[in-house]
Amino acid sequence: MENFTVIIQEKIGYFCVFYKEKMVREDDIIKAASYIREGKLVAFPTETVYGLGANALDPLAVAKIFELKRRPSFDPLIVHIADIRDISTLVATNDNRIYQLAEKFWPGPLTLVLPKKSTVPDIVTAGLPNVGIRMPNHPIALSLIKQAQRPIAAPSANKFGKVSPTTAQHVQKHLPGVDFILDGGKTQVGIESTIIKLNEKGFDILRNGVITKEDIEKIIPYAPEDKDKNAVLASGMMHSHYSPDKPIYILNDNLKVDREKAGLLSFTGQDIYGYKKVIYVSKNTDMREYAANLFEAIHQLEDSDVDYIVAEPVPEEGIGMAIMDRLKKASYRYQKR
Ligand code: TXA
Ligand code: MG
């Protein structure tokens, strides 16, 4: 992967954020921020994937997200903030562990599920008493939230159940009806944030991401809850999700593959001969790089002339857990059971 460089130039009345060849002008961020305040929808880059944002405090604006994504109303949204002080306006607890985690991981790809205040409309949390909050690590996202002066509710900017977008072009393809897209180029992390829920003893993981259980355990203990009691259906917990429009399978010894028709997502770079297309998702079996390129690679094969996609599995440890979660969910409906 090419090096990620962000150069921020601040001059009087002039500000732009560069992402490789992409540039978002301050004017565009100001326009996007006023759209948010007016109750419109803005797609914007975060470090993980593109989000489809609306003013989190405006239930009608948030309803538009569900409508455009065709997302079921039982699936709650993450609220994005740009200032740690905003936690206290949204969350009904002063738990010190929140600030310990925020200090270590924010801005960054960690979402905390916490008891909500009544300021957070029920539509955001799908009627749940908890709200998911994170501070994204992306200059465009942070600038947008600050200029809008509102917390921004944003799911990934794809149709419900489909592969998350890592470029503005993916957003355009999925959601042409969005009011505005801030194009910040390809996102850096490439898979969605880790989601954790705090409980009395420590934390439970609702969705794996590049911040791993081991990373979080350095701050507070891992204390999984009984999943049966957990009524929440985080997309991280659904069997089928991130599903491309072409069939996708995880390679295993029993899978018969007609290589002339298949596109391969390669991890090791080995046994690649005969495939119609091969994408080296990471060059040196680097999991972070694999995560960054995975959705982009799936989008590419989806748009190519292959009949189906096969993915070489990666070791299920650390970030590999998050990658295999995505691959298992993407392939779930095509598995023989
Ligand atoms: O990296 C990310 O998290 C991206 C960027 C845009 O921030 N967002 C994202 O949002 O992936 P979404 O909506 O595609 O996935 C968020 C998941 C949902 O499946 C939802 O079920 C879960 O977070 N979630 C949100 N609020 C929750 C809550 N209060 N309790 C349990 N799960 C929650
Ligand atoms: Mg999503």
Tab-separated table of C-alpha atoms and ligand atoms in Angstrom:
chain	number	residue	atom	x	y	z
A	1	MET	CA	0.000	0.000	0.000
A	2	GLU	CA	1.277	3.448	-0.797
A	3	ASN	CA	2.109	5.651	2.120
A	4	PHE	CA	-0.783	7.541	3.575
A	5	THR	CA	0.011	11.212	3.741
A	6	VAL	CA	-2.175	13.942	5.007
A	7	ILE	CA	-0.976	17.471	4.624
A	8	ILE	CA	-3.014	20.167	6.212
A	9	GLN	CA	-2.325	23.695	5.080
A	10	GLU	CA	-3.797	26.412	7.165
A	11	LYS	CA	-3.617	29.978	5.983
A	12	ILE	CA	-5.924	32.856	6.637
A	13	GLY	CA	-9.192	32.001	4.926
A	14	TYR	CA	-7.658	29.031	3.155
A	15	PHE	CA	-7.625	25.479	4.300
A	16	CYS	CA	-7.431	22.230	2.502
A	17	VAL	CA	-6.918	18.608	3.368
A	18	PHE	CA	-4.968	16.494	0.914
A	19	TYR	CA	-5.200	12.749	0.717
A	20	LYS	CA	-2.712	11.616	-1.902
A	21	GLU	CA	-4.059	13.231	-5.063
A	22	LYS	CA	-7.386	14.117	-3.413
A	23	MET	CA	-8.127	17.483	-1.966
A	24	VAL	CA	-11.159	18.655	-0.068
A	25	ARG	CA	-11.486	22.419	0.090
A	26	GLU	CA	-12.688	24.254	3.141
A	27	ASP	CA	-15.628	25.541	1.091
A	28	ASP	CA	-16.804	21.976	0.565
A	29	ILE	CA	-16.536	21.165	4.253
A	30	ILE	CA	-18.472	24.340	5.132
A	31	LYS	CA	-21.156	23.434	2.579
A	32	ALA	CA	-21.320	19.861	3.895
A	33	ALA	CA	-21.573	21.149	7.471
A	34	SER	CA	-24.473	23.426	6.572
A	35	TYR	CA	-26.147	20.479	4.844
A	36	ILE	CA	-25.843	18.545	8.114
A	37	ARG	CA	-27.398	21.418	10.056
A	38	GLU	CA	-30.238	21.605	7.501
A	39	GLY	CA	-31.067	17.928	8.016
A	40	LYS	CA	-29.502	16.621	4.788
A	41	LEU	CA	-27.243	13.615	4.286
A	42	VAL	CA	-23.488	13.897	3.728
A	43	ALA	CA	-21.141	11.010	2.967
A	44	PHE	CA	-17.664	11.573	4.364
A	45	PRO	CA	-14.426	9.653	4.774
A	46	THR	CA	-13.301	8.300	8.128
A	47	GLU	CA	-10.115	6.317	8.712
A	48	THR	CA	-12.143	3.068	8.531
A	49	VAL	CA	-14.783	3.356	5.782
A	50	TYR	CA	-16.987	6.141	4.378
A	51	GLY	CA	-19.921	7.123	6.597
A	52	LEU	CA	-23.382	8.338	5.617
A	53	GLY	CA	-23.866	11.197	8.040
A	54	ALA	CA	-26.778	13.157	9.462
A	55	ASN	CA	-27.283	15.426	12.466
A	56	ALA	CA	-27.532	12.875	15.290
A	57	LEU	CA	-29.851	15.133	17.280
A	58	ASP	CA	-32.407	15.491	14.467
A	59	PRO	CA	-34.680	12.418	14.240
A	60	LEU	CA	-36.027	13.375	10.805
A	61	ALA	CA	-32.525	13.694	9.369
A	62	VAL	CA	-31.567	10.347	10.900
A	63	ALA	CA	-34.682	8.757	9.400
A	64	LYS	CA	-33.340	9.690	5.950
A	65	ILE	CA	-30.268	7.521	6.597
A	66	PHE	CA	-32.449	4.456	7.213
A	67	GLU	CA	-34.489	5.230	4.117
A	68	LEU	CA	-31.553	5.772	1.742
A	69	LYS	CA	-29.616	2.734	3.023
A	70	ARG	CA	-32.757	0.594	3.192
A	71	ARG	CA	-31.601	-0.254	6.660
A	72	PRO	CA	-33.987	-1.967	9.074
A	73	SER	CA	-35.010	0.300	11.943
A	74	PHE	CA	-33.776	-2.218	14.549
A	75	ASP	CA	-30.128	-1.601	13.589
A	76	PRO	CA	-28.692	1.300	15.645
A	77	LEU	CA	-26.227	3.938	14.383
A	78	ILE	CA	-22.862	5.084	15.685
A	79	VAL	CA	-22.621	8.720	16.761
A	80	HIS	CA	-19.400	10.475	15.739
A	81	ILE	CA	-17.903	13.263	17.829
A	82	ALA	CA	-14.865	15.523	17.423
A	83	ASP	CA	-14.357	16.613	21.013
A	84	ILE	CA	-14.062	14.443	24.097
A	85	ARG	CA	-16.282	16.911	25.988
A	86	ASP	CA	-19.216	15.878	23.803
A	87	ILE	CA	-19.344	12.523	25.580
A	88	SER	CA	-21.054	14.074	28.580
A	89	THR	CA	-23.804	15.586	26.419
A	90	LEU	CA	-24.692	12.179	24.958
A	91	VAL	CA	-23.919	9.657	27.653
A	92	ALA	CA	-25.600	9.126	31.024
A	93	THR	CA	-22.557	7.931	32.953
A	94	ASN	CA	-19.348	9.398	34.239
A	95	ASP	CA	-17.521	6.067	34.166
A	96	ASN	CA	-13.816	6.874	34.287
A	97	ARG	CA	-13.001	3.903	32.062
A	98	ILE	CA	-14.526	5.780	29.107
A	99	TYR	CA	-11.906	8.490	29.442
A	100	GLN	CA	-9.095	5.960	29.870
A	101	LEU	CA	-10.134	4.239	26.634
A	102	ALA	CA	-10.708	7.528	24.817
A	103	GLU	CA	-7.287	8.791	25.823
A	104	LYS	CA	-5.622	5.663	24.488
A	105	PHE	CA	-7.645	4.983	21.321
A	106	TRP	CA	-9.311	8.224	20.188
A	107	PRO	CA	-9.377	9.619	17.677
A	108	GLY	CA	-9.425	6.120	16.232
A	109	PRO	CA	-11.362	3.022	15.151
A	110	LEU	CA	-12.965	2.105	18.489
A	111	THR	CA	-16.694	2.496	19.199
A	112	LEU	CA	-17.902	2.479	22.808
A	113	VAL	CA	-21.471	1.372	23.533
A	114	LEU	CA	-22.650	3.326	26.585
A	115	PRO	CA	-25.906	4.266	28.381
A	116	LYS	CA	-27.469	7.167	26.495
A	117	LYS	CA	-28.956	10.452	27.627
A	118	SER	CA	-32.407	11.476	26.410
A	119	THR	CA	-30.725	14.034	24.108
A	120	VAL	CA	-29.965	11.114	21.776
A	121	PRO	CA	-33.135	10.392	19.767
A	122	ASP	CA	-34.443	6.847	20.000
A	123	ILE	CA	-34.237	6.387	16.254
A	124	VAL	CA	-30.432	6.643	16.492
A	125	THR	CA	-30.191	3.750	18.949
A	126	ALA	CA	-33.122	1.785	17.490
A	127	GLY	CA	-34.878	2.205	20.830
A	128	LEU	CA	-31.990	0.747	22.826
A	129	PRO	CA	-30.919	2.387	26.081
A	130	ASN	CA	-27.291	2.480	24.843
A	131	VAL	CA	-25.567	4.573	22.216
A	132	GLY	CA	-22.424	3.730	20.231
A	133	ILE	CA	-19.934	6.614	20.135
A	134	ARG	CA	-16.609	7.150	18.461
A	135	MET	CA	-14.194	9.898	17.475
A	136	PRO	CA	-12.916	9.134	13.971
A	137	ASN	CA	-9.252	9.665	13.134
A	138	HIS	CA	-9.636	11.547	9.897
A	139	PRO	CA	-9.083	15.284	9.366
A	140	ILE	CA	-12.065	15.649	7.001
A	141	ALA	CA	-14.450	13.850	9.375
A	142	LEU	CA	-13.247	15.836	12.383
A	143	SER	CA	-13.443	19.114	10.512
A	144	LEU	CA	-16.972	18.318	9.289
A	145	ILE	CA	-18.211	17.499	12.801
A	146	LYS	CA	-16.610	20.628	14.249
A	147	GLN	CA	-18.011	22.907	11.526
A	148	ALA	CA	-21.472	21.348	11.804
A	149	GLN	CA	-21.338	21.833	15.576
A	150	ARG	CA	-23.444	18.707	15.878
A	151	PRO	CA	-22.621	15.083	16.651
A	152	ILE	CA	-23.006	13.107	13.419
A	153	ALA	CA	-24.831	9.773	13.281
A	154	ALA	CA	-23.292	7.693	10.516
A	155	PRO	CA	-23.436	4.083	9.439
A	156	SER	CA	-21.177	2.865	6.648
A	157	ALA	CA	-22.307	4.510	3.385
A	158	ASN	CA	-23.510	1.374	1.584
A	159	LYS	CA	-26.870	-0.260	0.979
A	160	PHE	CA	-27.793	-2.384	3.992
A	161	GLY	CA	-25.962	-5.719	4.050
A	162	LYS	CA	-23.548	-4.814	1.259
A	163	VAL	CA	-19.805	-4.285	1.308
A	164	SER	CA	-18.719	-1.065	3.045
A	165	PRO	CA	-17.293	1.723	0.857
A	166	THR	CA	-13.611	2.652	1.059
A	167	THR	CA	-13.721	5.260	-1.724
A	168	ALA	CA	-16.109	8.060	-2.728
A	169	GLN	CA	-16.767	6.123	-5.964
A	170	HIS	CA	-18.087	3.161	-3.952
A	171	VAL	CA	-20.488	5.540	-2.164
A	172	GLN	CA	-21.643	7.000	-5.468
A	173	LYS	CA	-22.251	3.469	-6.796
A	174	HIS	CA	-24.316	2.359	-3.777
A	175	LEU	CA	-26.078	5.571	-2.834
A	176	PRO	CA	-26.445	7.940	-5.777
A	177	GLY	CA	-29.239	9.716	-3.865
A	178	VAL	CA	-26.924	11.148	-1.188
A	179	ASP	CA	-27.032	14.960	-0.954
A	180	PHE	CA	-23.244	15.472	-0.866
A	181	ILE	CA	-20.068	13.389	-0.865
A	182	LEU	CA	-16.784	14.630	0.550
A	183	ASP	CA	-14.154	12.780	-1.477
A	184	GLY	CA	-11.072	12.115	0.631
A	185	GLY	CA	-9.695	9.297	-1.518
A	186	LYS	CA	-9.265	5.753	-0.261
A	187	THR	CA	-9.686	5.169	3.469
A	188	GLN	CA	-6.664	4.034	5.439
A	189	VAL	CA	-7.885	1.321	7.819
A	190	GLY	CA	-10.372	-0.193	5.372
A	191	ILE	CA	-12.624	-2.167	7.766
A	192	GLU	CA	-15.110	-0.824	10.274
A	193	SER	CA	-14.309	0.126	13.869
A	194	THR	CA	-14.052	-2.325	16.727
A	195	ILE	CA	-17.230	-2.076	18.833
A	196	ILE	CA	-17.130	-2.799	22.567
A	197	LYS	CA	-19.710	-2.600	25.304
A	198	LEU	CA	-18.669	-1.804	28.854
A	199	ASN	CA	-20.105	-3.862	31.695
A	200	GLU	CA	-19.441	-4.029	35.428
A	201	LYS	CA	-16.482	-6.359	35.061
A	202	GLY	CA	-14.884	-4.973	31.920
A	203	PHE	CA	-15.767	-5.076	28.232
A	204	ASP	CA	-17.412	-7.319	25.681
A	205	ILE	CA	-16.675	-7.208	21.943
A	206	LEU	CA	-19.657	-6.679	19.639
A	207	ARG	CA	-17.582	-6.351	16.454
A	208	ASN	CA	-13.893	-7.052	15.794
A	209	GLY	CA	-11.696	-4.445	14.127
A	210	VAL	CA	-8.061	-3.411	13.884
A	211	ILE	CA	-8.017	-2.433	17.555
A	212	THR	CA	-7.865	-5.923	19.003
A	213	LYS	CA	-9.083	-7.532	22.218
A	214	GLU	CA	-5.434	-7.709	23.318
A	215	ASP	CA	-4.976	-3.960	22.736
A	216	ILE	CA	-8.029	-3.132	24.885
A	217	GLU	CA	-7.142	-5.650	27.586
A	218	LYS	CA	-4.115	-3.516	28.384
A	219	ILE	CA	-6.564	-0.911	29.708
A	220	ILE	CA	-9.571	-2.858	31.087
A	221	PRO	CA	-10.332	-6.605	31.469
A	222	TYR	CA	-12.171	-8.649	28.842
A	223	ALA	CA	-15.494	-9.787	30.330
A	224	PRO	CA	-17.786	-11.347	27.694
A	225	GLU	CA	-21.515	-11.313	28.386
A	226	ASP	CA	-23.982	-14.100	27.823
A	227	LYS	CA	-24.904	-13.505	24.159
A	228	ASP	CA	-28.391	-15.022	24.590
A	229	LYS	CA	-29.275	-12.242	26.974
A	230	ASN	CA	-27.912	-9.719	24.545
A	231	ALA	CA	-30.883	-8.574	22.522
A	232	VAL	CA	-28.768	-6.305	20.343
A	233	LEU	CA	-28.176	-7.276	16.757
A	234	ALA	CA	-25.013	-5.403	15.914
A	235	SER	CA	-24.155	-6.030	12.269
A	236	GLY	CA	-21.030	-7.434	13.770
A	237	MET	CA	-23.250	-10.135	15.260
A	238	MET	CA	-25.394	-10.957	12.253
A	239	HIS	CA	-24.435	-14.098	10.328
A	240	SER	CA	-24.690	-12.560	6.909
A	241	HIS	CA	-23.365	-9.112	6.126
A	242	TYR	CA	-20.839	-7.300	3.949
A	243	SER	CA	-22.253	-9.355	1.142
A	244	PRO	CA	-21.024	-8.654	-2.401
A	245	ASP	CA	-23.277	-8.972	-5.445
A	246	LYS	CA	-21.233	-11.958	-6.689
A	247	PRO	CA	-20.926	-15.226	-4.758
A	248	ILE	CA	-17.900	-15.337	-2.487
A	249	TYR	CA	-16.340	-18.412	-0.859
A	250	ILE	CA	-13.518	-18.957	1.599
A	251	LEU	CA	-10.976	-21.392	0.140
A	252	ASN	CA	-10.776	-24.787	1.817
A	253	ASP	CA	-9.781	-28.295	0.758
A	254	ASN	CA	-13.370	-29.280	-0.073
A	255	LEU	CA	-14.153	-26.287	-2.264
A	256	LYS	CA	-14.119	-27.101	-5.970
A	257	VAL	CA	-13.062	-24.006	-7.894
A	258	ASP	CA	-13.223	-23.456	-11.630
A	259	ARG	CA	-10.266	-21.108	-11.699
A	260	GLU	CA	-10.981	-19.849	-15.211
A	261	LYS	CA	-14.179	-18.283	-13.911
A	262	ALA	CA	-13.016	-17.174	-10.457
A	263	GLY	CA	-11.308	-14.138	-8.984
A	264	LEU	CA	-8.885	-14.825	-6.122
A	265	LEU	CA	-8.312	-12.643	-3.067
A	266	SER	CA	-4.771	-13.738	-2.290
A	267	PHE	CA	-3.139	-13.434	1.119
A	268	THR	CA	0.081	-15.457	0.697
A	269	GLY	CA	0.567	-14.891	-3.024
A	270	GLN	CA	0.879	-18.674	-3.468
A	271	ASP	CA	-1.083	-21.121	-5.645
A	272	ILE	CA	-2.447	-18.395	-7.859
A	273	TYR	CA	-2.161	-20.052	-11.275
A	274	GLY	CA	-5.143	-20.329	-13.606
A	275	TYR	CA	-7.414	-17.825	-11.882
A	276	LYS	CA	-9.214	-15.384	-14.157
A	277	LYS	CA	-8.148	-12.536	-11.859
A	278	VAL	CA	-5.895	-12.384	-8.822
A	279	ILE	CA	-5.753	-9.530	-6.332
A	280	TYR	CA	-2.836	-9.506	-3.911
A	281	VAL	CA	-4.714	-7.990	-1.011
A	282	SER	CA	-1.487	-7.526	0.931
A	283	LYS	CA	2.026	-7.771	-0.382
A	284	ASN	CA	3.843	-9.258	2.594
A	285	THR	CA	1.042	-11.108	4.406
A	286	ASP	CA	0.614	-7.941	6.436
A	287	MET	CA	-2.808	-8.105	8.137
A	288	ARG	CA	-3.164	-4.366	8.545
A	289	GLU	CA	-2.535	-3.898	4.838
A	290	TYR	CA	-4.934	-6.767	4.070
A	291	ALA	CA	-7.683	-5.097	6.129
A	292	ALA	CA	-7.020	-1.765	4.404
A	293	ASN	CA	-7.408	-3.288	0.929
A	294	LEU	CA	-10.045	-5.998	1.488
A	295	PHE	CA	-13.286	-4.139	0.676
A	296	GLU	CA	-11.623	-2.299	-2.214
A	297	ALA	CA	-10.533	-5.679	-3.616
A	298	ILE	CA	-14.038	-7.147	-3.240
A	299	HIS	CA	-15.553	-4.094	-4.957
A	300	GLN	CA	-13.039	-4.539	-7.816
A	301	LEU	CA	-13.878	-8.207	-8.357
A	302	GLU	CA	-17.584	-7.458	-8.041
A	303	ASP	CA	-17.215	-5.004	-10.939
A	304	SER	CA	-15.004	-7.326	-13.030
A	305	ASP	CA	-15.897	-10.181	-15.383
A	306	VAL	CA	-15.324	-13.022	-12.899
A	307	ASP	CA	-18.320	-15.239	-12.053
A	308	TYR	CA	-17.451	-15.574	-8.407
A	309	ILE	CA	-14.861	-14.696	-5.792
A	310	VAL	CA	-12.718	-16.991	-3.656
A	311	ALA	CA	-10.753	-15.733	-0.662
A	312	GLU	CA	-7.690	-17.326	0.809
A	313	PRO	CA	-8.206	-17.462	4.599
A	314	VAL	CA	-5.874	-15.557	6.930
A	315	PRO	CA	-4.726	-16.690	10.404
A	316	GLU	CA	-7.478	-15.965	12.944
A	317	GLU	CA	-5.475	-13.945	15.416
A	318	GLY	CA	-5.245	-10.221	16.163
A	319	ILE	CA	-6.501	-8.220	13.162
A	320	GLY	CA	-6.991	-11.569	11.383
A	321	MET	CA	-10.077	-12.090	13.599
A	322	ALA	CA	-11.675	-8.953	12.146
A	323	ILE	CA	-10.717	-9.955	8.593
A	324	MET	CA	-12.093	-13.498	8.948
A	325	ASP	CA	-15.302	-12.098	10.516
A	326	ARG	CA	-15.840	-10.035	7.355
A	327	LEU	CA	-15.025	-12.956	5.035
A	328	LYS	CA	-17.283	-15.384	6.945
A	329	LYS	CA	-20.190	-12.957	6.873
A	330	ALA	CA	-19.674	-12.120	3.214
A	331	SER	CA	-19.659	-15.831	2.299
A	332	TYR	CA	-22.306	-17.002	4.774
A	333	ARG	CA	-25.220	-17.164	2.359
A	334	TYR	CA	-23.166	-19.087	-0.229
A	335	GLN	CA	-21.867	-21.726	2.187
A	336	LYS	CA	-23.053	-25.298	1.913
A	337	ARG	CA	-24.715	-26.205	5.197
B	1	TXA	O1	-15.962	2.292	11.365
B	1	TXA	C1	-17.166	2.392	11.603
B	1	TXA	O2	-17.664	2.036	12.679
B	1	TXA	C2	-18.031	3.016	10.496
B	1	TXA	C3	-17.639	4.474	10.324
B	1	TXA	C4	-18.524	5.207	9.345
B	1	TXA	O3	-17.612	5.094	11.568
B	1	TXA	N1	-19.415	2.902	10.852
B	1	TXA	C5	-20.082	1.732	10.800
B	1	TXA	O4	-21.426	1.856	11.076
B	1	TXA	O5	-19.549	0.668	10.517
B	1	TXA	P1	-22.486	0.692	10.767
B	1	TXA	O6	-23.789	1.288	11.120
B	1	TXA	O7	-22.306	0.235	9.383
B	1	TXA	O8	-22.133	-0.400	11.791
B	1	TXA	C6	-22.248	-0.063	13.167
B	1	TXA	C7	-22.764	-1.178	13.977
B	1	TXA	C8	-24.180	-1.520	13.620
B	1	TXA	O9	-24.268	-2.805	13.105
B	1	TXA	C9	-24.921	-1.438	14.921
B	1	TXA	O10	-25.703	-2.574	15.104
B	1	TXA	C10	-23.824	-1.328	15.967
B	1	TXA	O11	-22.750	-0.737	15.313
B	1	TXA	N2	-24.286	-0.437	17.008
B	1	TXA	C11	-24.496	0.869	16.915
B	1	TXA	N3	-25.036	1.347	18.060
B	1	TXA	C12	-25.170	0.290	18.873
B	1	TXA	C13	-25.706	0.117	20.180
B	1	TXA	N4	-26.228	1.128	20.863
B	1	TXA	N5	-25.693	-1.118	20.720
B	1	TXA	C14	-25.173	-2.148	20.023
B	1	TXA	N6	-24.687	-2.059	18.779
B	1	TXA	C15	-24.681	-0.853	18.220
B	2	MG	MG	-22.246	-1.068	7.927
